[in-house]
Coordinates of C-alpha atoms in Angstrom, one line a residue:
X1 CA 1.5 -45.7 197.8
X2 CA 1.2 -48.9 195.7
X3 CA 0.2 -52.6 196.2
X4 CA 2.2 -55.7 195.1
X5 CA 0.4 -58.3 193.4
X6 CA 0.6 -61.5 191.7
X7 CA -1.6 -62.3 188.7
X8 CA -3.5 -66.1 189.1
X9 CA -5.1 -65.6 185.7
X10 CA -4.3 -66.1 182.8
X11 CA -0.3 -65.7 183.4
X12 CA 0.0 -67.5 186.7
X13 CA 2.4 -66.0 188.6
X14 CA 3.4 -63.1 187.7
X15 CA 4.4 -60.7 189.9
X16 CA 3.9 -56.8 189.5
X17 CA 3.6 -53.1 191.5
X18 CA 0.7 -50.8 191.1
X19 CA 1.4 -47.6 191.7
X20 CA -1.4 -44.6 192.8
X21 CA -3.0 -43.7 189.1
X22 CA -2.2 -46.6 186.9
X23 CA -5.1 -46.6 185.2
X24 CA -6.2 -50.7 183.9
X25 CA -7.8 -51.1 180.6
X26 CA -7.5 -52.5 176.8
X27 CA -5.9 -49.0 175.4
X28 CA -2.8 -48.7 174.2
X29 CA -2.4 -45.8 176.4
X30 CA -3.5 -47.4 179.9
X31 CA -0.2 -47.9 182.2
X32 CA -1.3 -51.5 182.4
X33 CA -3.0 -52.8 179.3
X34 CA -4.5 -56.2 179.5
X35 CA -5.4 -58.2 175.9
X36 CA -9.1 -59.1 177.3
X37 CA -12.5 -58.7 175.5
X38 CA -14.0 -58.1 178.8
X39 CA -12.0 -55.4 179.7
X40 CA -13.4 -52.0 178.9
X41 CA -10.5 -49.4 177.1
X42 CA -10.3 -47.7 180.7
X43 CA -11.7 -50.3 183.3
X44 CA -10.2 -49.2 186.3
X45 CA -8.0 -47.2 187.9
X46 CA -5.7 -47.7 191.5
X47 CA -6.1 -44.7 193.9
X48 CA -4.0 -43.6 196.7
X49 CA -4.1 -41.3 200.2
X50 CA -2.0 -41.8 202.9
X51 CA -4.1 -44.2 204.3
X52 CA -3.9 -46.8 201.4
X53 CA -4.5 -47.9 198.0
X54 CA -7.6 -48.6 196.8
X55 CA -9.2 -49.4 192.8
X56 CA -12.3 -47.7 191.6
X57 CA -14.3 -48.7 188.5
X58 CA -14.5 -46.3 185.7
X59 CA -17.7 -47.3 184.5
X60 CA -16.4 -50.6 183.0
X61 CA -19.2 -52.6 181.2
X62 CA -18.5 -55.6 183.0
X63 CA -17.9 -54.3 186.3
X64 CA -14.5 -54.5 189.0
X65 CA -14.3 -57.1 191.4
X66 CA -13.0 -57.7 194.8
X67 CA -13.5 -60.6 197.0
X68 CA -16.2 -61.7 194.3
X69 CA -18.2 -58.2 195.3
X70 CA -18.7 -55.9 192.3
X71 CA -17.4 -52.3 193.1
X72 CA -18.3 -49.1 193.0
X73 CA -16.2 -46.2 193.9
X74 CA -13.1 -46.4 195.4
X75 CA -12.4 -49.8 197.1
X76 CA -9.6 -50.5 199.6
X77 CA -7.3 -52.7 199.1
X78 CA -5.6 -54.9 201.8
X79 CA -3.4 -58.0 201.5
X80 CA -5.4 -61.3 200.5
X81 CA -7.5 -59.5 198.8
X82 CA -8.7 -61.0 194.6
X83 CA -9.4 -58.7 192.3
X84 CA -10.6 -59.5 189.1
X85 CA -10.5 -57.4 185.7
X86 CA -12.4 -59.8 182.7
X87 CA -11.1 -62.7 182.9
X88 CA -7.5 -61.3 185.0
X89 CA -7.2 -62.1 188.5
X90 CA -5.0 -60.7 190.4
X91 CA -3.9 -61.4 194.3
X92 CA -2.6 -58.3 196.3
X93 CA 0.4 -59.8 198.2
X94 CA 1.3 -56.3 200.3
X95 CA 2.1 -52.6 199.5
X96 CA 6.0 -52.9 198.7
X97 CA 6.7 -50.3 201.2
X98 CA 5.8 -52.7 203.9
X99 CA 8.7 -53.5 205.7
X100 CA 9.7 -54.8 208.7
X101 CA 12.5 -53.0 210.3
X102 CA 15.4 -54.9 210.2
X103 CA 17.9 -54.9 213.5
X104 CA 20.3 -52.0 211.9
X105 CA 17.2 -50.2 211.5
X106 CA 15.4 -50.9 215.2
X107 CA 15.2 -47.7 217.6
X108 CA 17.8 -48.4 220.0
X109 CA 16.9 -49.3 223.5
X110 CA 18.0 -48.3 226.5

C-alpha cells in the first residue's frame, strides 16, 4: 500500500506517491531525499500491512511529526493528516488505490 501526498513546504504543491519502504532522509541513497539540515541521513521510513500505511521514525535527531505530535514507532496514516520532516510538510491526500467504483465496475443488481 502507499499514500498520496502533496508537499505544503517548501515546494508548495507538489504532488507525490509513497510507497511501503521508502525510506526519508538527506542520503543520497534514501528513495526520497530531501536537501534539509534538519533532516537526519535516514529520518524515516513509510510502513505498510494490509490494513494501511503508516511512517516510523528511525531515530531522527529532530524527531517525525504528525498532526503536530512527535512520533514514535510506527504511526498510521489517514487522509488529512500533516506530516512534517525538518522544515518539509507534507499533506496525505489518500492512498492512490482508493477508488471509488465507477458504474462499469458496480456489482450488478438484480
Amino acid at each position: 500500500m502507499s499514500v498520496a501526498i502533496l508537499e505544503i513546504c517548501p515546494a508548495r504543491g507538489r504532488e507525490r506517491r509513497l510507497d511501503g519502504g521508502v525510506v526519508i532522509g538527506r542520503a543520497s541513497a534514501c528513495d526520497v531525499k530531501l536537501d534539509d539540515p534538519l533532516v537526519s541521513r535516514r529520518h524515516a521510513r513509510v510502513v505498510s500491512a494490509e490494513v494501511g500505511t503508516g511512517i516510523e521514525d528511525l531515530g531522527s535527531a529532530n524527531g517525525l511529526y504528525v498532526n503536530g505530535r512527535r512520533c514514535d514507532g510506527v504511526t498510521p496514516l489517514h487522509p488529512g493528516d500533516v506530516i512534517q520532516i525538518g522544515g518539509t510538510v507534507w499533506l496525505v491526500l489518500r492512498r492512490p488505490d482508493d477508488q471509488l467504483l465507477g458504474a462499469s465496475e458496480r456489482e450488478p443488481t438484480a
